[in-house]
Structure formats: C-alpha cells, structure tokens
C-alpha cells in the first residue's frame, strides 16, 4: 500500500496524477561528493527508503539519527508517448534542504528551501517507457545559516530542539496536464454582498469558467477572458454561509480552462483588528490557541497518516482551544485543509530558527522560501495571522538587524494585506500589526501583577524586553505562556525539559492551567493567547498530551477552564 496516498494540494486538485510515494533506493553521501562521482548515473545504492518519510524517522525504514550532509534517492517512472505530448509535472511537497533532480542522469532542476513545495516539468527529459528519476538532497545544517526551525543543531535532541529531518519529507507526485493550463487561484471574499473575487493565473490566453457550489447546490458561476496570464472575476453568491469558529463552511469551486480542470474551495470569511480586538466576520473572537509543533514519534516532521493530521485538531478542540499557532514549521497543505474544514484558526509561521538575522544577507536565505510558502497557503481561510519569525535572539553577541525584520514584515504585508502580520513573535519587535509577548510565569498571582496595566511603567503591561522593543498601542496577544511541566516517570526526569517547577499532582496542574488562563481572559486588552503546548515533543515535557497523543489527564478539565467569555470580547 502506498503511504500517504491522498492528493497533497486539496485547494488545487487535478484528477490525472500518480503518487510516487513508497519504496525508493537510498544512499547516504556524508562527504557530499556524489556529484563529483557521477552518482546521478552510477550511485552505489545500498538501502531502500519509504518515501515520504525522512531517513531519520522509523517509518522510513532507515532510522539514521546522525547528521547527513547529503542523501540520494532513485526510482523508475513509466511514461507513454501520449504523456510526452502533455506537460509532465513532477511535484515535491517538501525536500530539506537543497534539492537537485535528475531524469535519466540529466539535471532537470534545483530548489532551495526545506519547507516550501516546488515542481519541475520533465517531459523534455523523458522517453517513452521507463525513466530513471534521481534526487540529491543536500542538508549541511552545521555549515550554513539557513532556516531549520526546531531541528537540533547538535547530535542529541536537547531543550526545545528535536530530531532533524533530511531530504524528502512530503509527498512526491507526477501530474499530467495540457500545455495551456491553470497556474493558481486565490480568493477575496466579500461577506456583505455576498460574493467572492477569484484571482487567477494561467499559462496562456483564454477563458476560465468558475462554477461554485455549497453542499452540492450551485450558487454562483462566472467567466473571465484572460488576454495575458492573469485575470480576476467577481461572482455573486446566491447563498451565504459564513466560515466561523468550529464551523468550516466551505464552498466548492470547479475551474475549467480549455482541457484543464481544477477542483478547489474557499471560505466566506473576513478578518480584521479593531479596538484591540480580533474580528472574525466583524464579530470579536478571543483566540484560544495552543502551540502545535507538528512532530510525530514515528514520522518526525511527517504525519504517519492523514487521520493523524485530523486527530491533532480534534485533540486540541477537546481541550477547549479554537485554533493553534503552527510553530517553527510550515505545515503541509492537507493539515491546513483539515483546519479549514473544522473552522480551526491558525497562525502561519516559518521555521525561522537557524537564520542569522544579525546579518544583512538573511533575507536571501529566508524570503524566497517564505514567499513560496505564502503563495501556496494564502487561500486557506483558517490562516488568520502571518508570523514569519520567532524570538530573534542575539547570535554570538550580535543583535538582530532591524532592517532585516522590517523588510520581511513589509514583504509579507505586500503579498497579503488581508491578514495581520507579526514581525517576530515574542521579541524583538521592529514593526508589527500585533504586539505579542511570551511569558512563562508559573504562578497565576505573579502573572496577574505583570498584566495589570495600572502598575506598569510602559503604561500598559509588563514586558521584559522594554529596552529593545517599545509598545506602540497595537493589539496584544500572549502568544506563548503556560508550558506546565509534567514528568511522572522518574527515568526521564534528568533529561526532561519544561518551564519552571512542575505541579505536585493532577489537581495542582489543572488549578495552575485554569489560574494562568483566567489572568489572560480577565485582561480586556489581551485579545488572545497561545498555550505551550498541545503534546510533548521528545524531551520537552510540557504538553497536555504525551508525545504519542495519549492524554495526561481528563482533558474535559481544560475545556471547562477555557469555556468562558473573555473581557476583551465583551469590552
């Protein structure tokens, strides 16, 4: 059975495709000398790997945990004469970090960036029958300062860094499509009309027909004649179904462009910030988020199944959260689709750790990949905030280059002006739509002192980084707090990591959870929070669930603690 058999891009789905997951030949090239040795033609493959699982993972069948500077993959793909008259598009969900792709020994393209998707059109390199597909993935983590998120930069996982991911870690697939085809679609909903504007890109002039339905009932259609490669059309909707918290009401869209047909969807919703509140469809909503890092015991970065992705959302909702901050990782599109379906709000983030923001050339390592991630994900209604960077600490005594953060903020805002943007979550803010802070105070009484605006020198709230960042009246979110440590097994005590001193028993844990949440829910100037975290990850033991997703306690207690109005919503 092919692992992860689902179509990887539910918002841009075609029917004529082949899943290339499964068994590939595999080789570790620690000297990164394979190209010099002509491995694209003569690699001495000595192992097999199960794609799309990284070689560090158990599900890959390799389980190699040490650093791998380069790895090679190979398999055969079969194409027909008819296929070669079309565009033969080879897709990679994600390859960490630098991919070189060969067909029959000829390099057909490269890509840099471990979290964004990419494709290559390979028909010119193929011949009828069997063709040799070879992939080199270079991942010299210790040699270059590129974004790698929470992947440990030393051999052992430690603190809040975990097992690394090298090479292919999302689905690989082959798509057959006409020469003139749709390239992309984005949506601009208007809830008042109601209507939606489709922003379209195609590869040649022509007419796109869009048919919209809700729950199988047609409710809008339109045509747009495109003279070049871009065009837009606004389509009135005969039925109004708002996308809301816990109600992911989605409209289905069928796009037809000549011989090409794409199935897509959108949510009718609008987000805004006003008077220190987060507004969803014009109504204040308190963001009760949980930190989700997207790690799995057997697949590391890659969920073992599509159901595992869905389950993480269900586990969060069972605790009373209405969304998640997707932390230090660009999550795969199928997870975002499940968020869309569940009415589950999320912050879209990049795996920025590893990037040296003290250097002026940091945008060269960051922005191309971040722009690709945004282009892929911006149509998901579940994403309500963009957060490109996290905790831009000093590196080797050098402070961040503020121009770097400003450039990343402005670029993000220019690509998508419809959502608020956080320049760097926690610290050190330069220009931001949201002033978010991280606070891991474990005593609710002490936390309350810090969030009592009347007692604070900056006129609003306590901020340990006042010397480096200044509050300027933006809406406030406590985007990391809690982190309550729970390590019942004595053998893990020495290696376990978490915040502060753990509670003595379950009652103490639940009381602390409720007390910390109450402080933030009672502050009328705080519009949302993000609890750290949903589940343990390796040695970091501050989840509400264990790493295998079994609950530590009856999660109904957490749901009960969060099931109350906030002062911000009702002010």
Coordinates of C-alpha atoms in Angstrom, one line a residue:
X1 CA 0.0 0.0 0.0
X2 CA 1.3 3.5 -0.9
X3 CA 1.9 5.6 2.2
X4 CA 0.2 8.9 2.4
X5 CA -1.9 8.2 -0.7
X6 CA -4.0 11.4 -0.6
X7 CA -3.8 14.2 -3.1
X8 CA -1.4 16.7 -1.4
X9 CA -3.0 20.0 -2.6
X10 CA -6.7 19.9 -1.9
X11 CA -7.2 23.5 -2.9
X12 CA -5.8 22.9 -6.3
X13 CA -6.7 19.3 -7.2
X14 CA -6.5 17.6 -10.5
X15 CA -7.6 14.0 -11.3
X16 CA -4.8 12.9 -13.6
X17 CA -1.9 12.3 -11.2
X18 CA 0.3 9.5 -9.9
X19 CA 1.5 9.2 -6.3
X20 CA 5.2 8.4 -6.2
X21 CA 5.4 7.6 -2.5
X22 CA 6.7 4.2 -1.5
X23 CA 10.0 2.4 -1.9
X24 CA 12.9 4.2 -3.4
X25 CA 16.6 3.3 -3.5
X26 CA 18.6 5.3 -1.0
X27 CA 22.2 6.3 -0.2
X28 CA 23.8 8.5 2.4
X29 CA 26.6 10.6 1.0
X30 CA 28.2 12.3 4.0
X31 CA 31.1 13.6 2.0
X32 CA 28.6 15.4 -0.3
X33 CA 30.8 14.2 -3.2
X34 CA 28.2 12.3 -5.1
X35 CA 28.0 14.7 -8.0
X36 CA 31.8 14.6 -8.4
X37 CA 31.5 10.8 -8.6
X38 CA 28.6 10.9 -11.1
X39 CA 26.1 9.4 -8.6
X40 CA 23.2 10.7 -10.8
X41 CA 24.3 7.9 -13.2
X42 CA 26.3 5.4 -11.1
X43 CA 25.3 5.8 -7.5
X44 CA 26.0 2.6 -5.5
X45 CA 22.6 2.5 -3.7
X46 CA 22.8 0.2 -0.7
X47 CA 19.5 0.8 1.1
X48 CA 15.7 1.2 0.5
X49 CA 13.7 4.0 2.0
X50 CA 9.9 4.6 2.3
X51 CA 9.1 8.0 0.9
X52 CA 7.8 10.5 2.1
X53 CA 9.3 9.8 5.5
X54 CA 12.7 11.3 6.3
X55 CA 15.6 8.9 6.8
X56 CA 15.9 9.9 10.5
X57 CA 12.4 8.5 11.1
X58 CA 11.3 5.0 12.0
X59 CA 8.7 5.0 9.3
X60 CA 11.3 5.5 6.6
X61 CA 12.9 2.1 7.4
X62 CA 16.3 3.8 7.8
X63 CA 16.2 5.4 11.3
X64 CA 19.6 7.1 10.9
X65 CA 19.8 9.9 13.5
X66 CA 23.2 11.4 12.8
X67 CA 23.8 14.4 10.6
X68 CA 23.6 13.7 6.8
X69 CA 25.2 16.3 4.6
X70 CA 23.7 14.7 1.5
X71 CA 21.4 11.9 0.6
X72 CA 20.4 10.3 -2.7
X73 CA 17.1 8.8 -3.9
X74 CA 16.2 6.8 -7.0
X75 CA 13.3 5.1 -8.6
X76 CA 11.8 4.4 -12.0
X77 CA 8.8 6.2 -13.5
X78 CA 7.0 5.0 -16.6
X79 CA 5.5 7.3 -19.2
X80 CA 3.8 6.9 -22.5
X81 CA 4.1 8.6 -25.9
X82 CA 0.8 10.4 -25.1
X83 CA 2.2 11.6 -21.8
X84 CA 5.1 13.3 -23.5
X85 CA 2.7 15.4 -25.6
X86 CA 1.5 17.0 -22.4
X87 CA 3.2 18.7 -19.5
X88 CA 4.6 16.1 -17.3
X89 CA 4.9 17.9 -13.9
X90 CA 6.9 16.4 -11.1
X91 CA 5.9 17.8 -7.7
X92 CA 7.7 17.7 -4.3
X93 CA 5.7 18.6 -1.2
X94 CA 9.0 19.4 0.6
X95 CA 12.6 18.4 0.5
X96 CA 15.1 19.6 3.2
X97 CA 17.1 21.5 2.2
X98 CA 18.6 21.8 -1.3
X99 CA 17.2 19.5 -4.0
X100 CA 18.8 18.5 -7.3
X101 CA 16.6 16.5 -9.5
X102 CA 17.8 14.3 -12.4
X103 CA 15.9 12.3 -15.1
X104 CA 18.0 9.7 -16.9
X105 CA 21.1 11.3 -15.5
X106 CA 20.3 14.8 -16.7
X107 CA 19.7 17.5 -14.2
X108 CA 16.2 19.0 -14.8
X109 CA 16.1 21.5 -11.9
X110 CA 17.1 22.5 -8.4
X111 CA 15.3 24.0 -5.4
X112 CA 16.4 25.6 -2.2
X113 CA 14.2 25.6 0.9
X114 CA 13.2 22.8 3.2
X115 CA 9.6 23.8 3.8
X116 CA 8.1 25.1 0.5
X117 CA 6.7 23.0 -2.3
X118 CA 8.1 23.0 -5.8
X119 CA 7.6 21.4 -9.2
X120 CA 9.6 20.7 -12.4
X121 CA 8.3 20.0 -15.8
X122 CA 10.2 16.9 -17.0
X123 CA 8.7 15.9 -20.3
X124 CA 11.7 17.0 -22.4
X125 CA 14.0 14.8 -20.4
X126 CA 11.8 11.6 -20.6
X127 CA 11.5 9.0 -23.2
X128 CA 8.6 6.5 -23.7
X129 CA 8.8 3.6 -21.2
X130 CA 10.9 3.5 -18.1
X131 CA 12.8 6.6 -16.9
X132 CA 15.3 6.9 -14.1
X133 CA 14.4 9.5 -11.5
X134 CA 17.2 10.5 -9.1
X135 CA 17.1 13.1 -6.3
X136 CA 20.0 14.6 -4.4
X137 CA 19.1 16.4 -1.2
X138 CA 21.9 18.5 0.4
X139 CA 21.4 19.4 4.1
X140 CA 24.6 20.9 5.5
X141 CA 23.0 22.2 8.6
X142 CA 26.2 22.9 10.5
X143 CA 27.8 24.7 7.6
X144 CA 25.2 27.3 6.6
X145 CA 22.8 29.6 8.4
X146 CA 19.5 28.7 6.7
X147 CA 16.1 28.3 8.4
X148 CA 15.7 24.9 10.0
X149 CA 13.3 25.5 12.9
X150 CA 13.4 23.2 15.9
X151 CA 15.8 20.7 14.3
X152 CA 18.7 20.1 16.7
X153 CA 22.0 21.6 15.7
X154 CA 23.9 19.1 17.9
X155 CA 23.8 15.3 17.8
X156 CA 21.4 14.8 20.6
X157 CA 18.0 16.5 20.9
X158 CA 18.1 18.9 23.8
X159 CA 15.9 21.6 25.4
X160 CA 13.4 22.6 22.7
X161 CA 15.3 21.3 19.7
X162 CA 14.5 17.9 18.4
X163 CA 15.4 15.1 15.9
X164 CA 16.4 16.5 12.5
X165 CA 14.7 16.0 9.1
X166 CA 16.8 15.4 6.0
X167 CA 15.7 15.0 2.4
X168 CA 12.2 14.2 1.1
X169 CA 9.5 14.6 3.9
X170 CA 6.3 15.3 2.0
X171 CA 4.6 13.5 -0.9
X172 CA 6.2 13.2 -4.4
X173 CA 3.8 13.0 -7.3
X174 CA 3.5 13.2 -11.0
X175 CA 0.8 15.2 -12.8
X176 CA -0.2 15.2 -16.4
X177 CA -1.8 18.3 -17.7
X178 CA -2.3 20.2 -21.0
X179 CA 0.2 22.8 -22.2
X180 CA -2.3 25.6 -21.6
X181 CA -3.4 25.2 -18.0
X182 CA -4.4 26.9 -14.8
X183 CA -1.4 28.1 -12.7
X184 CA -3.0 29.3 -9.5
X185 CA -6.2 30.7 -7.8
X186 CA -6.7 32.9 -4.8
X187 CA -9.9 34.2 -3.2
X188 CA -11.1 37.6 -1.9
X189 CA -14.4 37.0 -0.1
X190 CA -17.0 39.8 0.4
X191 CA -19.3 38.7 3.2
X192 CA -21.6 41.7 2.9
X193 CA -22.5 41.1 -0.8
X194 CA -22.1 38.1 -0.5
X195 CA -19.6 37.5 -3.3
X196 CA -16.1 36.2 -4.0
X197 CA -13.4 37.5 -6.3
X198 CA -11.2 34.9 -7.9
X199 CA -7.7 36.0 -8.7
X200 CA -6.4 33.7 -11.5
X201 CA -3.2 32.9 -13.2
X202 CA -2.9 30.8 -16.4
X203 CA -0.1 29.8 -18.8
X204 CA -1.7 31.2 -22.0
X205 CA -4.5 33.5 -23.0
X206 CA -8.0 32.0 -22.8
X207 CA -11.3 31.9 -20.8
X208 CA -11.7 30.4 -17.4
X209 CA -15.1 29.2 -16.2
X210 CA -15.7 29.0 -12.5
X211 CA -18.6 27.1 -11.0
X212 CA -19.3 27.5 -7.3
X213 CA -21.5 25.2 -5.1
X214 CA -22.3 24.8 -1.5
X215 CA -23.1 21.3 -0.1
X216 CA -23.8 20.2 -3.7
X217 CA -26.1 23.1 -4.6
X218 CA -25.0 25.5 -7.3
X219 CA -24.8 29.1 -6.0
X220 CA -22.7 31.0 -8.5
X221 CA -20.7 30.9 -11.7
X222 CA -18.8 33.2 -14.0
X223 CA -16.3 33.5 -16.8
X224 CA -13.2 35.6 -17.2
X225 CA -11.4 36.1 -20.5
X226 CA -7.7 36.5 -19.8
X227 CA -5.6 38.2 -22.5
X228 CA -2.3 37.6 -20.9
X229 CA -1.7 35.3 -17.9
X230 CA -3.6 36.9 -15.0
X231 CA -7.2 37.9 -14.6
X232 CA -10.0 38.2 -12.0
X233 CA -13.7 37.7 -11.8
X234 CA -16.2 38.6 -9.0
X235 CA -19.0 36.1 -8.6
X236 CA -22.1 36.9 -6.6
X237 CA -23.2 34.1 -4.3
X238 CA -26.9 33.1 -4.1
X239 CA -26.4 31.5 -0.7
X240 CA -24.5 33.0 2.3
X241 CA -22.7 30.5 4.6
X242 CA -20.0 32.2 6.8
X243 CA -16.8 30.4 7.8
X244 CA -16.8 30.6 11.6
X245 CA -15.1 29.1 14.6
X246 CA -15.9 25.3 14.7
X247 CA -18.0 25.7 11.5
X248 CA -15.8 25.3 8.5
X249 CA -18.4 26.0 5.9
X250 CA -16.6 25.7 2.6
X251 CA -17.8 26.5 -1.0
X252 CA -16.6 24.1 -3.7
X253 CA -15.2 25.5 -6.8
X254 CA -14.6 23.9 -10.2
X255 CA -12.3 25.8 -12.6
X256 CA -12.3 24.9 -16.3
X257 CA -9.7 26.3 -18.7
X258 CA -9.7 24.5 -22.0
X259 CA -8.8 20.9 -21.4
X260 CA -7.7 21.6 -17.8
X261 CA -10.0 21.2 -14.8
X262 CA -9.1 22.0 -11.2
X263 CA -11.2 21.4 -8.1
X264 CA -10.8 24.0 -5.3
X265 CA -12.7 25.6 -2.4
X266 CA -12.8 28.8 -0.3
X267 CA -14.3 30.0 2.9
X268 CA -16.6 33.1 3.1
X269 CA -14.9 35.0 5.9
X270 CA -13.1 38.3 6.7
X271 CA -10.6 39.0 9.5
X272 CA -9.6 42.4 10.9
X273 CA -8.1 44.0 14.1
X274 CA -10.0 46.9 15.7
X275 CA -10.1 48.5 19.1
X276 CA -7.6 45.9 20.4
X277 CA -9.9 43.0 19.3
X278 CA -9.6 40.3 16.7
X279 CA -12.7 40.4 14.5
X280 CA -13.9 37.4 12.5
X281 CA -16.7 38.4 10.1
X282 CA -17.0 41.7 12.1
X283 CA -17.5 40.0 15.5
X284 CA -14.9 39.9 18.3
X285 CA -13.4 36.4 18.9
X286 CA -10.9 35.6 21.6
X287 CA -8.1 33.5 20.2
X288 CA -7.7 30.5 22.5
X289 CA -4.7 28.9 20.7
X290 CA -2.4 26.1 21.5
X291 CA 1.2 25.7 20.3
X292 CA 1.4 22.8 17.8
X293 CA 4.9 21.9 16.5
X294 CA 3.9 19.2 14.0
X295 CA 6.2 16.4 15.3
X296 CA 5.4 12.7 15.4
X297 CA 7.2 9.9 17.3
X298 CA 7.4 7.6 14.2
X299 CA 7.5 10.2 11.3
X300 CA 9.2 13.2 13.0
X301 CA 8.1 16.0 10.6
X302 CA 5.7 13.8 8.6
X303 CA 2.4 12.6 10.0
X304 CA 2.1 8.8 9.6
X305 CA -1.4 9.3 8.0
X306 CA -4.0 11.8 7.0
X307 CA -6.1 10.8 10.0
X308 CA -3.2 11.7 12.3
X309 CA -3.4 15.3 11.0
X310 CA -7.1 15.4 11.6
X311 CA -6.6 13.9 15.1
X312 CA -4.3 16.7 16.3
X313 CA -7.1 19.2 15.6
X314 CA -9.6 17.1 17.4
X315 CA -7.3 16.7 20.4
X316 CA -6.9 20.5 20.6
X317 CA -10.6 21.1 20.3
X318 CA -11.3 18.6 23.1
X319 CA -9.1 20.7 25.4
X320 CA -11.2 23.8 24.6
X321 CA -8.9 25.5 22.1
X322 CA -10.3 27.2 19.0
X323 CA -7.1 27.2 17.0
X324 CA -3.3 26.8 17.0
X325 CA -0.1 28.6 16.5
X326 CA 1.7 26.4 14.0
X327 CA 5.2 26.7 15.5
X328 CA 8.5 26.9 13.7
X329 CA 7.4 24.8 10.8
X330 CA 5.4 25.4 7.6
X331 CA 2.8 22.7 7.9
X332 CA 1.7 20.6 4.9
X333 CA -1.4 21.9 3.0
X334 CA -3.5 18.9 3.9
X335 CA -3.3 19.9 7.5
X336 CA -4.4 23.4 6.6
X337 CA -7.3 21.9 4.7
X338 CA -8.4 20.0 7.8
X339 CA -8.2 23.3 9.7
X340 CA -10.4 24.9 7.0
X341 CA -12.9 22.1 7.3
X342 CA -13.0 22.3 11.1
X343 CA -13.3 26.0 11.5
X344 CA -10.0 26.0 13.3
X345 CA -8.0 29.2 13.2
X346 CA -4.2 29.2 12.9
X347 CA -1.1 31.4 12.7
X348 CA 1.0 30.6 9.6
X349 CA 4.7 30.6 10.6
X350 CA 8.0 29.8 9.1
X351 CA 10.8 27.7 10.6
X352 CA 13.0 30.7 11.2
X353 CA 15.4 29.4 13.8
X354 CA 18.8 28.8 12.2
X355 CA 18.6 32.1 10.3
X356 CA 21.1 34.7 11.4
X357 CA 19.0 37.9 11.4
X358 CA 22.0 39.9 12.6
X359 CA 23.4 39.7 9.0
X360 CA 22.1 41.9 6.2
X361 CA 22.1 38.9 3.8
X362 CA 19.5 37.0 5.9
X363 CA 16.6 37.8 3.5
X364 CA 18.4 36.0 0.7
X365 CA 18.1 32.8 2.8
X366 CA 14.6 33.5 4.0
X367 CA 12.4 35.5 1.7
X368 CA 12.3 33.3 -1.5
X369 CA 11.2 30.3 0.6
X370 CA 8.7 32.3 2.7
X371 CA 7.2 33.8 -0.5
X372 CA 6.7 30.3 -1.8
X373 CA 5.0 29.2 1.4
X374 CA 2.7 32.2 1.3
X375 CA 1.8 31.7 -2.3
X376 CA 0.9 28.1 -1.6
X377 CA -1.1 28.7 1.6
X378 CA -2.6 32.1 1.4
X379 CA -6.0 30.9 0.2
X380 CA -6.7 28.9 3.3
X381 CA -9.4 30.6 5.4
X382 CA -8.1 29.0 8.6
X383 CA -4.9 31.2 8.5
X384 CA -5.7 34.4 10.3
X385 CA -2.2 35.7 11.0
X386 CA 1.2 35.5 9.4
X387 CA 4.2 35.1 11.7
X388 CA 7.4 34.8 9.7
X389 CA 9.9 34.9 12.6
X390 CA 10.1 33.8 16.2
X391 CA 12.2 35.1 19.1
X392 CA 15.0 36.7 17.2
X393 CA 17.6 36.3 19.9
X394 CA 21.1 37.8 19.7
X395 CA 23.5 35.5 17.9
X396 CA 27.1 35.3 19.1
X397 CA 26.6 38.6 20.9
X398 CA 25.3 40.3 17.7
X399 CA 21.8 42.0 17.8
X400 CA 19.3 41.5 15.1
X401 CA 19.5 43.8 12.1
X402 CA 16.2 45.7 12.4
X403 CA 16.2 46.4 8.6
X404 CA 16.1 42.7 8.0
X405 CA 12.9 42.3 10.2
X406 CA 11.4 45.4 8.6
X407 CA 12.0 44.0 5.1
X408 CA 10.4 40.7 6.0
X409 CA 7.4 42.4 7.5
X410 CA 6.8 44.7 4.5
X411 CA 7.3 41.8 2.0
X412 CA 4.8 39.7 3.9
X413 CA 2.3 42.6 4.1
X414 CA 2.7 43.3 0.4
X415 CA 2.0 39.7 -0.6
X416 CA -1.1 39.5 1.6
X417 CA -2.5 42.8 3.0
X418 CA -5.7 41.0 4.2
X419 CA -4.2 39.5 7.3
X420 CA -2.3 41.0 10.3
X421 CA 1.4 40.3 10.4
X422 CA 3.7 39.7 13.4
X423 CA 7.3 40.6 12.5
X424 CA 8.8 38.3 15.2
X425 CA 6.8 36.5 17.8
X426 CA 7.9 37.4 21.3
X427 CA 10.9 39.6 20.6
X428 CA 12.4 41.8 19.4
X429 CA 9.6 43.8 17.6
X430 CA 10.5 46.4 15.0
X431 CA 7.3 46.9 13.0
X432 CA 4.2 44.7 13.7
X433 CA 0.5 44.7 13.5
X434 CA 0.2 42.7 16.7
X435 CA 2.3 43.2 19.9
X436 CA 2.7 39.7 21.1
X437 CA 4.8 38.6 24.1
X438 CA 5.9 35.3 25.6
X439 CA 5.6 34.8 29.3
X440 CA 6.2 31.6 31.2
X441 CA 5.5 32.7 34.7
X442 CA 4.0 29.7 36.5
X443 CA 2.4 31.5 39.4
X444 CA -1.0 33.0 38.4
X445 CA -0.8 35.6 41.1
X446 CA 2.6 36.8 39.8
X447 CA 1.4 36.7 36.2
X448 CA -1.6 38.9 37.2
X449 CA 0.8 41.5 38.6
X450 CA 2.6 41.6 35.2
X451 CA -0.6 42.1 33.3
X452 CA -2.1 44.8 35.5
X453 CA -1.7 47.8 33.2
X454 CA -2.1 50.3 36.1
X455 CA 1.1 49.1 37.6
X456 CA 3.4 49.1 34.6
X457 CA 6.0 51.7 33.7
X458 CA 5.2 51.5 30.0
X459 CA 1.5 52.4 30.7
X460 CA 0.1 49.1 29.7
X461 CA 1.7 45.8 30.6
X462 CA 4.9 44.3 31.8
X463 CA 7.5 43.4 29.1
X464 CA 10.9 42.1 29.9
X465 CA 12.3 43.4 26.7
X466 CA 11.4 47.1 27.1
X467 CA 14.9 48.2 26.4
X468 CA 14.8 46.6 23.0
X469 CA 11.2 47.0 21.9
X470 CA 8.6 49.6 22.6
X471 CA 4.8 49.1 22.8
X472 CA 3.0 51.4 20.4
X473 CA -0.6 50.7 21.1
X474 CA -1.1 47.6 18.9
X475 CA -3.5 44.8 19.8
X476 CA -1.9 42.4 22.4
X477 CA -1.5 38.7 22.2
X478 CA 0.3 36.4 24.7
X479 CA 1.5 34.1 22.0
X480 CA 3.4 31.7 24.4
X481 CA 2.5 31.0 28.0
X482 CA 2.0 28.1 30.3
X483 CA 4.4 25.3 29.4
X484 CA 3.5 23.4 32.6
X485 CA 6.0 20.6 33.0
X486 CA 4.7 17.1 33.9
X487 CA 7.2 14.2 34.1
X488 CA 5.7 11.3 36.1
X489 CA 8.4 8.8 35.0
X490 CA 11.5 9.1 37.2
X491 CA 13.8 7.8 34.5
X492 CA 13.0 10.8 32.3
X493 CA 13.5 13.5 35.0
X494 CA 17.1 14.3 34.3
X495 CA 16.6 14.7 30.5
X496 CA 13.1 16.2 30.5
X497 CA 12.8 19.9 29.7
X498 CA 10.0 22.3 30.5
X499 CA 9.3 25.6 32.2
X500 CA 9.6 26.1 36.0
X501 CA 8.8 23.6 38.7
X502 CA 6.2 21.0 37.8
X503 CA 3.0 20.7 39.8
X504 CA 2.9 18.1 42.5
X505 CA -0.3 16.3 41.3
X506 CA -3.1 16.5 38.8
X507 CA -5.2 18.8 40.9
X508 CA -2.3 21.2 41.1
X509 CA -1.7 21.0 37.3
X510 CA -5.3 21.8 36.5
X511 CA -5.5 24.6 39.0
X512 CA -2.4 26.2 37.5
X513 CA -3.7 25.8 34.0
X514 CA -7.0 27.5 35.0
X515 CA -5.3 30.2 37.0
X516 CA -3.0 31.2 34.2
X517 CA -5.8 31.2 31.6
X518 CA -8.1 33.3 33.9
X519 CA -5.5 36.0 34.2
X520 CA -5.4 36.5 30.4
X521 CA -9.1 36.0 29.9
X522 CA -9.7 38.7 32.5
X523 CA -7.4 41.3 30.8
X524 CA -9.6 43.3 28.5
X525 CA -6.5 44.4 26.5
X526 CA -5.4 40.9 25.6
X527 CA -7.3 39.6 22.6
X528 CA -5.8 36.1 22.5
X529 CA -3.3 33.6 23.9
X530 CA -1.4 30.5 22.9
X531 CA -0.8 27.8 25.5
X532 CA 2.5 25.9 25.3
X533 CA 1.8 23.1 24.2
X534 CA -0.6 20.5 22.8
X535 CA 1.6 17.5 23.2
X536 CA 5.1 16.6 24.4
X537 CA 7.8 16.6 21.8
X538 CA 10.7 14.2 22.7
X539 CA 12.4 15.6 25.8
X540 CA 10.2 18.7 26.0
X541 CA 7.6 17.5 28.5
X542 CA 5.1 20.4 28.8
X543 CA 2.2 19.1 26.6
X544 CA -1.4 18.4 27.6
X545 CA -0.9 15.1 25.9
X546 CA 2.1 12.8 25.8
X547 CA 4.1 12.5 22.6
X548 CA 2.0 9.5 21.5
X549 CA -1.1 11.7 21.8
X550 CA -2.5 9.9 24.9
X551 CA -3.9 12.3 27.4
X552 CA -2.1 13.1 30.6
X553 CA -5.3 13.9 32.5
X554 CA -9.0 14.1 31.7
X555 CA -8.9 16.9 29.1
X556 CA -12.5 17.9 29.9
X557 CA -11.0 19.8 32.8
X558 CA -9.0 22.0 30.4
X559 CA -12.1 22.6 28.3
X560 CA -14.1 23.6 31.3
X561 CA -11.4 26.1 32.3
X562 CA -11.4 27.7 28.9
X563 CA -15.2 27.6 28.4
X564 CA -15.9 31.2 29.5
X565 CA -16.1 34.6 27.9
X566 CA -13.1 36.9 27.8
X567 CA -13.1 40.5 29.0
X568 CA -11.7 41.5 25.6
X569 CA -14.7 40.1 23.7
X570 CA -17.2 41.9 25.9
X571 CA -15.5 45.3 26.4

